[in-house]
Amino acid sequence: MERTISPTKAEMARAVAILRRGGLVAFPTETVYGLAANALDANAVRRIFEVKGRPSTSPLIVHVDSVEMAQNRVVSSWPEAAEILARAFWPGPLSLVLPKGPQIPNEVTAGLATVGVRSPAHPVAQELIQAVNLPLAAPSANPFTHVSPTEAQHVRDAFGDRVECILDGGSTSVGIESTVVSLVGPRPVVLRPGMISVGELEKHVGSVDLGGSPSVSGAHSSPGQHEKHYSPATRLLITARPPAGRGAYIWWSAEVRGIERSVRIPSDPPGYARELYSILHALDKEALDFIAVEPVPDTAEWAAIRDRLQRAAERQ
Ligand code: TXA
Ligand code: MG
């Protein structure tokens, strides 16, 4: 069930003050919670990498409140495909990779000449960016390689008081990270699949390439493709025949008998994506021997979910 939660005026004012003096604020987006710093302040951005334990070779996504903020303060060019996709999907779970503007420090982009930018749809995220009036660099607010947070409590559990301010906006509605599309080559390339599918992008910009596999895009240009990503600490298996032992089985179509923890997840992709990470966070606390996940269909609407499950399972 969705909670409608939003920070008080005083909490919002405190978050703005912290960001203006170079501190970090965790905030809700419609995908997952982000860990934000002023994207124009190299020292503030360095702190994100420290707190997350993230290698400085992984570029961050910059969050904006509008196309205008993206154009004027983040990127150095705005091709027609950016205009079309931003008008179609912003605010929303789509990140565009474009040539970076000179104001954006190299810390944000891990030295790349390009920058990822998106306008998040969550009202608290929009309110924060408008109030601070700065583009905000923010990765997902989890320790590097762990499961992304979909509730404020996940951020508290992971970082405690290492993050001064956590704005609570309830449970996120999309539940997995944004689709990342590069617009710097001759054709758009999806670097990370998300709930905005290739098919939906193609309705607007013609044919789109898939560059998401590590062999194609390389870990450097696409850190979300690191193998150890999105992983719970508990061993995760994708199988319709979970082994014996103290384990959980996450199923959407067919329950199995004799499993210690049987967890039903919605059978539609948006519902599945919305609940997946919060189920993984909860099961991870139970000290189980394994988390088995029923395989999901091999169709386009499940592509982003398949990608996250495979990466979570690859760790072992
Ligand atoms: O939904 C989301 O995108 C969330 C929320 C907080 O907005 N953010 C997120 O950030 O997932 P992070 O840092 O965990 O993942 C950033 C992804 C990387 O996997 C990478 O593929 C892509 O963004 N990225 C960022 N800048 C890039 C660049 N210059 N070139 C290529 N890929 C880039
Ligand atoms: Mg992440």
Tab-separated table of C-alpha atoms and ligand atoms in Angstrom:
chain	number	residue	atom	x	y	z
A	1	MET	CA	0.000	0.000	0.000
A	2	GLU	CA	1.305	3.455	-0.857
A	3	ARG	CA	1.824	5.949	1.866
A	4	THR	CA	1.452	9.604	1.105
A	5	ILE	CA	4.264	11.123	3.047
A	6	SER	CA	6.046	14.359	2.517
A	7	PRO	CA	8.617	16.261	4.531
A	8	THR	CA	7.598	19.339	6.514
A	9	LYS	CA	8.573	22.836	5.384
A	10	ALA	CA	11.258	22.892	8.076
A	11	GLU	CA	12.760	19.586	6.908
A	12	MET	CA	12.792	20.841	3.327
A	13	ALA	CA	14.470	24.098	4.388
A	14	ARG	CA	17.111	22.141	6.303
A	15	ALA	CA	17.782	19.918	3.260
A	16	VAL	CA	18.232	23.000	1.080
A	17	ALA	CA	20.661	24.548	3.587
A	18	ILE	CA	22.702	21.339	3.790
A	19	LEU	CA	22.965	21.078	-0.001
A	20	ARG	CA	23.978	24.758	-0.309
A	21	ARG	CA	26.867	24.262	2.113
A	22	GLY	CA	28.140	21.153	0.318
A	23	GLY	CA	26.466	18.424	2.395
A	24	LEU	CA	24.551	15.319	1.351
A	25	VAL	CA	20.797	14.749	1.396
A	26	ALA	CA	19.004	11.481	0.663
A	27	PHE	CA	15.753	12.086	-1.188
A	28	PRO	CA	12.975	10.066	-2.799
A	29	THR	CA	12.553	9.785	-6.537
A	30	GLU	CA	9.890	7.733	-8.281
A	31	THR	CA	12.498	5.027	-9.064
A	32	VAL	CA	14.677	4.649	-5.957
A	33	TYR	CA	16.032	6.982	-3.256
A	34	GLY	CA	19.032	9.060	-4.313
A	35	LEU	CA	21.987	10.445	-2.338
A	36	ALA	CA	22.301	14.028	-3.527
A	37	ALA	CA	24.940	16.734	-3.585
A	38	ASN	CA	25.200	20.031	-5.444
A	39	ALA	CA	26.313	18.870	-8.902
A	40	LEU	CA	28.324	22.071	-9.390
A	41	ASP	CA	30.468	21.507	-6.255
A	42	ALA	CA	33.317	19.025	-6.801
A	43	ASN	CA	34.031	18.604	-3.070
A	44	ALA	CA	30.414	17.869	-2.265
A	45	VAL	CA	30.302	15.302	-5.068
A	46	ARG	CA	33.474	13.614	-3.755
A	47	ARG	CA	31.680	12.999	-0.465
A	48	ILE	CA	29.020	10.954	-2.271
A	49	PHE	CA	31.711	8.556	-3.489
A	50	GLU	CA	33.214	8.312	0.015
A	51	VAL	CA	29.927	7.604	1.740
A	52	LYS	CA	28.804	5.041	-0.839
A	53	GLY	CA	32.201	3.350	-1.141
A	54	ARG	CA	31.777	3.830	-4.856
A	55	PRO	CA	34.780	3.808	-7.202
A	56	SER	CA	35.397	7.257	-8.672
A	57	THR	CA	35.239	5.677	-12.148
A	58	SER	CA	31.426	5.435	-11.917
A	59	PRO	CA	29.652	8.537	-13.235
A	60	LEU	CA	26.601	9.990	-11.482
A	61	ILE	CA	23.218	11.056	-12.822
A	62	VAL	CA	22.401	14.759	-12.464
A	63	HIS	CA	18.818	15.557	-11.450
A	64	VAL	CA	17.057	18.656	-12.770
A	65	ASP	CA	13.618	20.208	-12.370
A	66	SER	CA	13.175	21.071	-16.042
A	67	VAL	CA	14.471	20.868	-19.588
A	68	GLU	CA	15.706	24.427	-19.135
A	69	MET	CA	17.875	23.524	-16.152
A	70	ALA	CA	19.332	20.596	-18.124
A	71	GLN	CA	20.097	22.800	-21.116
A	72	ASN	CA	21.454	25.810	-19.242
A	73	ARG	CA	23.377	24.210	-16.387
A	74	VAL	CA	24.212	20.564	-17.192
A	75	VAL	CA	24.720	19.699	-20.868
A	76	SER	CA	26.543	21.438	-23.717
A	77	SER	CA	24.235	20.347	-26.503
A	78	TRP	CA	20.609	19.361	-26.800
A	79	PRO	CA	19.984	17.253	-29.897
A	80	GLU	CA	16.515	16.746	-31.319
A	81	ALA	CA	16.266	13.265	-29.778
A	82	ALA	CA	16.808	14.810	-26.325
A	83	GLU	CA	14.034	17.317	-26.934
A	84	ILE	CA	11.642	14.601	-28.117
A	85	LEU	CA	12.418	12.148	-25.306
A	86	ALA	CA	12.394	14.775	-22.557
A	87	ARG	CA	9.065	16.153	-23.757
A	88	ALA	CA	7.650	12.606	-23.854
A	89	PHE	CA	9.037	11.161	-20.612
A	90	TRP	CA	10.076	13.967	-18.224
A	91	PRO	CA	9.539	14.257	-15.412
A	92	GLY	CA	10.032	10.509	-15.243
A	93	PRO	CA	12.341	7.482	-15.063
A	94	LEU	CA	14.495	8.258	-18.112
A	95	SER	CA	18.141	9.403	-17.925
A	96	LEU	CA	19.732	10.934	-21.019
A	97	VAL	CA	23.489	10.780	-21.609
A	98	LEU	CA	24.631	13.938	-23.444
A	99	PRO	CA	27.817	16.002	-23.916
A	100	LYS	CA	28.629	17.580	-20.575
A	101	GLY	CA	28.606	21.317	-19.973
A	102	PRO	CA	31.715	23.089	-18.613
A	103	GLN	CA	30.051	23.843	-15.228
A	104	ILE	CA	29.794	20.140	-14.366
A	105	PRO	CA	32.974	19.007	-12.588
A	106	ASN	CA	34.802	15.890	-13.762
A	107	GLU	CA	34.023	14.232	-10.422
A	108	VAL	CA	30.386	13.943	-11.486
A	109	THR	CA	31.138	12.227	-14.784
A	110	ALA	CA	34.173	10.177	-13.729
A	111	GLY	CA	36.182	12.133	-16.254
A	112	LEU	CA	33.874	11.316	-19.177
A	113	ALA	CA	32.965	14.040	-21.665
A	114	THR	CA	29.312	13.071	-21.247
A	115	VAL	CA	26.833	13.464	-18.409
A	116	GLY	CA	23.679	11.560	-17.429
A	117	VAL	CA	20.715	13.838	-16.683
A	118	ARG	CA	17.104	13.283	-15.696
A	119	SER	CA	14.123	15.082	-14.225
A	120	PRO	CA	12.551	12.871	-11.543
A	121	ALA	CA	8.757	12.702	-11.210
A	122	HIS	CA	8.495	12.368	-7.421
A	123	PRO	CA	6.911	15.562	-6.007
A	124	VAL	CA	9.436	15.709	-3.143
A	125	ALA	CA	12.324	15.482	-5.620
A	126	GLN	CA	10.830	18.251	-7.747
A	127	GLU	CA	10.205	20.427	-4.703
A	128	LEU	CA	13.778	19.913	-3.466
A	129	ILE	CA	15.438	20.768	-6.799
A	130	GLN	CA	13.237	23.823	-7.262
A	131	ALA	CA	13.831	25.053	-3.723
A	132	VAL	CA	17.610	24.641	-3.848
A	133	ASN	CA	17.692	25.823	-7.472
A	134	LEU	CA	20.733	23.680	-8.285
A	135	PRO	CA	21.215	20.556	-10.375
A	136	LEU	CA	21.728	17.631	-7.970
A	137	ALA	CA	24.188	14.800	-8.634
A	138	ALA	CA	22.781	11.645	-7.090
A	139	PRO	CA	23.419	7.934	-7.353
A	140	SER	CA	21.052	5.492	-5.696
A	141	ALA	CA	21.375	5.901	-1.910
A	142	ASN	CA	22.846	2.475	-1.139
A	143	PRO	CA	26.374	1.237	-0.438
A	144	PHE	CA	28.086	0.316	-3.728
A	145	THR	CA	26.826	-3.020	-5.139
A	146	HIS	CA	23.942	-3.330	-2.659
A	147	VAL	CA	20.219	-3.296	-3.428
A	148	SER	CA	18.881	0.205	-4.096
A	149	PRO	CA	16.595	1.778	-1.460
A	150	THR	CA	12.880	2.144	-2.139
A	151	GLU	CA	12.004	3.453	1.347
A	152	ALA	CA	13.625	6.030	3.637
A	153	GLN	CA	14.200	3.267	6.199
A	154	HIS	CA	16.449	1.380	3.745
A	155	VAL	CA	18.683	4.473	3.593
A	156	ARG	CA	18.738	4.786	7.401
A	157	ASP	CA	19.584	1.095	7.760
A	158	ALA	CA	22.478	1.400	5.330
A	159	PHE	CA	24.029	4.715	6.332
A	160	GLY	CA	22.731	5.665	9.785
A	161	ASP	CA	23.935	9.140	10.689
A	162	ARG	CA	26.572	9.214	7.937
A	163	VAL	CA	23.871	10.959	5.905
A	164	GLU	CA	22.797	14.132	7.718
A	165	CYS	CA	19.365	14.403	6.198
A	166	ILE	CA	16.983	11.822	4.758
A	167	LEU	CA	13.780	13.192	3.256
A	168	ASP	CA	11.005	10.637	3.581
A	169	GLY	CA	8.628	10.494	0.624
A	170	GLY	CA	7.165	7.057	1.315
A	171	SER	CA	7.665	3.990	-0.878
A	172	THR	CA	8.833	4.684	-4.419
A	173	SER	CA	6.328	3.922	-7.169
A	174	VAL	CA	8.526	2.603	-10.002
A	175	GLY	CA	10.873	0.663	-7.733
A	176	ILE	CA	13.874	0.047	-10.016
A	177	GLU	CA	16.397	2.474	-11.478
A	178	SER	CA	15.738	4.665	-14.528
A	179	THR	CA	16.282	3.671	-18.133
A	180	VAL	CA	19.615	5.179	-19.253
A	181	VAL	CA	19.844	6.198	-22.919
A	182	SER	CA	22.942	7.589	-24.572
A	183	LEU	CA	22.290	10.239	-27.219
A	184	VAL	CA	25.908	10.958	-28.129
A	185	GLY	CA	26.214	8.512	-31.037
A	186	PRO	CA	24.433	8.305	-34.390
A	187	ARG	CA	21.551	6.365	-32.820
A	188	PRO	CA	20.155	6.246	-29.281
A	189	VAL	CA	21.659	3.407	-27.205
A	190	VAL	CA	20.073	1.978	-24.068
A	191	LEU	CA	22.916	1.585	-21.541
A	192	ARG	CA	20.683	0.380	-18.709
A	193	PRO	CA	17.175	-1.005	-19.238
A	194	GLY	CA	14.397	0.387	-17.081
A	195	MET	CA	10.627	0.469	-16.926
A	196	ILE	CA	10.522	2.807	-19.930
A	197	SER	CA	11.157	0.087	-22.487
A	198	VAL	CA	13.058	0.128	-25.776
A	199	GLY	CA	9.701	-0.236	-27.541
A	200	GLU	CA	8.327	2.901	-25.890
A	201	LEU	CA	11.469	4.861	-26.789
A	202	GLU	CA	11.252	3.665	-30.391
A	203	LYS	CA	7.729	5.035	-30.729
A	204	HIS	CA	9.281	8.487	-30.349
A	205	VAL	CA	12.775	8.351	-31.865
A	206	GLY	CA	12.864	5.458	-34.315
A	207	SER	CA	15.257	2.596	-33.859
A	208	VAL	CA	17.210	2.335	-30.620
A	209	ASP	CA	20.233	0.096	-30.002
A	210	LEU	CA	20.827	-2.049	-26.947
A	211	GLY	CA	24.273	-1.490	-25.490
A	212	GLY	CA	23.594	-2.770	-22.036
A	213	SER	CA	25.704	-5.902	-21.902
A	214	PRO	CA	29.172	-5.504	-20.371
A	215	SER	CA	30.792	-6.916	-23.494
A	216	VAL	CA	29.197	-4.197	-25.608
A	217	SER	CA	29.325	-1.056	-23.500
A	218	GLY	CA	32.174	-1.753	-21.112
A	219	ALA	CA	32.078	-1.178	-17.376
A	220	HIS	CA	33.598	2.268	-17.625
A	221	SER	CA	30.901	3.935	-19.688
A	222	SER	CA	28.171	2.062	-17.898
A	223	PRO	CA	28.866	1.347	-14.237
A	224	GLY	CA	25.372	-0.018	-13.641
A	225	GLN	CA	26.628	-2.906	-15.665
A	226	HIS	CA	29.242	-3.899	-13.097
A	227	GLU	CA	28.548	-7.517	-12.307
A	228	LYS	CA	28.283	-6.997	-8.569
A	229	HIS	CA	25.265	-4.753	-8.617
A	230	TYR	CA	21.869	-4.741	-6.991
A	231	SER	CA	22.850	-7.704	-4.776
A	232	PRO	CA	21.431	-8.708	-1.437
A	233	ALA	CA	23.994	-10.239	0.957
A	234	THR	CA	22.000	-13.484	0.931
A	235	ARG	CA	22.743	-15.836	-1.992
A	236	LEU	CA	20.204	-15.226	-4.744
A	237	LEU	CA	19.173	-17.952	-7.202
A	238	ILE	CA	16.882	-17.710	-10.206
A	239	THR	CA	15.103	-21.050	-10.331
A	240	ALA	CA	11.641	-22.617	-10.296
A	241	ARG	CA	13.062	-25.460	-8.142
A	242	PRO	CA	14.494	-23.964	-4.989
A	243	PRO	CA	16.882	-26.209	-3.049
A	244	ALA	CA	16.114	-27.686	0.365
A	245	GLY	CA	17.072	-25.615	3.396
A	246	ARG	CA	16.211	-22.378	5.142
A	247	GLY	CA	15.352	-20.232	2.197
A	248	ALA	CA	12.799	-17.934	0.656
A	249	TYR	CA	10.990	-18.316	-2.632
A	250	ILE	CA	9.710	-15.214	-4.420
A	251	TRP	CA	7.022	-16.291	-6.866
A	252	TRP	CA	4.590	-14.564	-9.229
A	253	SER	CA	2.898	-17.487	-11.019
A	254	ALA	CA	3.389	-20.783	-9.188
A	255	GLU	CA	4.027	-21.361	-5.502
A	256	VAL	CA	6.214	-24.310	-4.472
A	257	ARG	CA	5.699	-26.427	-1.381
A	258	GLY	CA	8.025	-26.971	1.546
A	259	ILE	CA	9.819	-23.648	1.460
A	260	GLU	CA	10.429	-21.772	4.712
A	261	ARG	CA	9.425	-18.334	3.420
A	262	SER	CA	7.062	-18.119	0.482
A	263	VAL	CA	6.644	-14.564	-0.828
A	264	ARG	CA	4.149	-13.688	-3.511
A	265	ILE	CA	5.047	-10.781	-5.801
A	266	PRO	CA	2.678	-9.128	-8.338
A	267	SER	CA	2.552	-10.803	-11.753
A	268	ASP	CA	2.461	-7.574	-13.782
A	269	PRO	CA	5.842	-5.926	-14.525
A	270	PRO	CA	5.104	-2.502	-12.943
A	271	GLY	CA	3.778	-4.157	-9.772
A	272	TYR	CA	6.693	-6.591	-9.696
A	273	ALA	CA	9.277	-3.801	-10.111
A	274	ARG	CA	7.596	-1.714	-7.424
A	275	GLU	CA	7.927	-4.456	-4.808
A	276	LEU	CA	11.099	-6.338	-5.749
A	277	TYR	CA	13.723	-4.328	-3.859
A	278	SER	CA	11.682	-3.912	-0.709
A	279	ILE	CA	11.126	-7.685	-0.610
A	280	LEU	CA	14.871	-8.265	-1.083
A	281	HIS	CA	15.710	-5.758	1.672
A	282	ALA	CA	13.274	-7.456	4.063
A	283	LEU	CA	14.393	-11.029	3.294
A	284	ASP	CA	18.036	-10.028	3.540
A	285	LYS	CA	17.499	-9.269	7.239
A	286	GLU	CA	16.240	-12.778	7.970
A	287	ALA	CA	19.605	-14.577	7.786
A	288	LEU	CA	18.325	-17.136	5.293
A	289	ASP	CA	20.567	-19.559	3.403
A	290	PHE	CA	19.237	-18.412	0.049
A	291	ILE	CA	16.632	-16.328	-1.730
A	292	ALA	CA	15.239	-18.189	-4.744
A	293	VAL	CA	13.342	-16.207	-7.375
A	294	GLU	CA	10.939	-17.730	-9.879
A	295	PRO	CA	12.134	-16.991	-13.435
A	296	VAL	CA	10.223	-14.167	-15.135
A	297	PRO	CA	8.951	-14.207	-18.736
A	298	ASP	CA	11.407	-13.668	-21.550
A	299	THR	CA	9.498	-10.715	-23.033
A	300	ALA	CA	10.364	-7.052	-23.579
A	301	GLU	CA	8.156	-5.711	-20.786
A	302	TRP	CA	10.154	-7.826	-18.287
A	303	ALA	CA	13.595	-6.867	-19.680
A	304	ALA	CA	14.574	-4.428	-16.936
A	305	ILE	CA	13.428	-6.786	-14.181
A	306	ARG	CA	15.336	-9.696	-15.767
A	307	ASP	CA	18.425	-7.492	-15.930
A	308	ARG	CA	18.266	-6.641	-12.194
A	309	LEU	CA	17.589	-10.246	-11.166
A	310	GLN	CA	20.483	-11.537	-13.260
A	311	ARG	CA	22.870	-8.984	-11.806
A	312	ALA	CA	21.743	-9.767	-8.251
A	313	ALA	CA	22.297	-13.477	-8.897
A	314	GLU	CA	25.678	-13.033	-10.605
A	315	ARG	CA	27.413	-12.046	-7.416
A	316	GLN	CA	27.828	-15.578	-6.135
B	1	TXA	O1	16.682	5.906	-11.187
B	1	TXA	C1	17.847	6.269	-11.135
B	1	TXA	O2	18.546	6.449	-12.161
B	1	TXA	C2	18.454	6.518	-9.756
B	1	TXA	C3	17.744	7.707	-9.103
B	1	TXA	C4	18.367	8.127	-7.803
B	1	TXA	O3	17.692	8.770	-10.019
B	1	TXA	N1	19.855	6.752	-9.846
B	1	TXA	C5	20.749	5.759	-10.117
B	1	TXA	O4	22.063	6.186	-10.106
B	1	TXA	O5	20.433	4.613	-10.364
B	1	TXA	P1	23.308	5.211	-10.086
B	1	TXA	O6	24.481	6.083	-9.831
B	1	TXA	O7	23.091	4.120	-9.126
B	1	TXA	O8	23.426	4.705	-11.570
B	1	TXA	C6	23.921	5.594	-12.554
B	1	TXA	C7	23.822	4.980	-13.928
B	1	TXA	C8	24.990	4.117	-14.251
B	1	TXA	O9	24.651	2.788	-14.159
B	1	TXA	C9	25.334	4.467	-15.704
B	1	TXA	O10	24.819	3.450	-16.545
B	1	TXA	C10	24.620	5.722	-15.976
B	1	TXA	O11	23.847	6.046	-14.868
B	1	TXA	N2	25.464	6.878	-16.309
B	1	TXA	C11	25.597	8.054	-15.631
B	1	TXA	N3	26.393	8.909	-16.274
B	1	TXA	C12	26.782	8.289	-17.394
B	1	TXA	C13	27.621	8.663	-18.490
B	1	TXA	N4	28.196	9.857	-18.563
B	1	TXA	N5	27.814	7.753	-19.469
B	1	TXA	C14	27.218	6.536	-19.402
B	1	TXA	N6	26.413	6.126	-18.415
B	1	TXA	C15	26.203	6.986	-17.411
B	2	MG	MG	22.982	2.385	-8.060
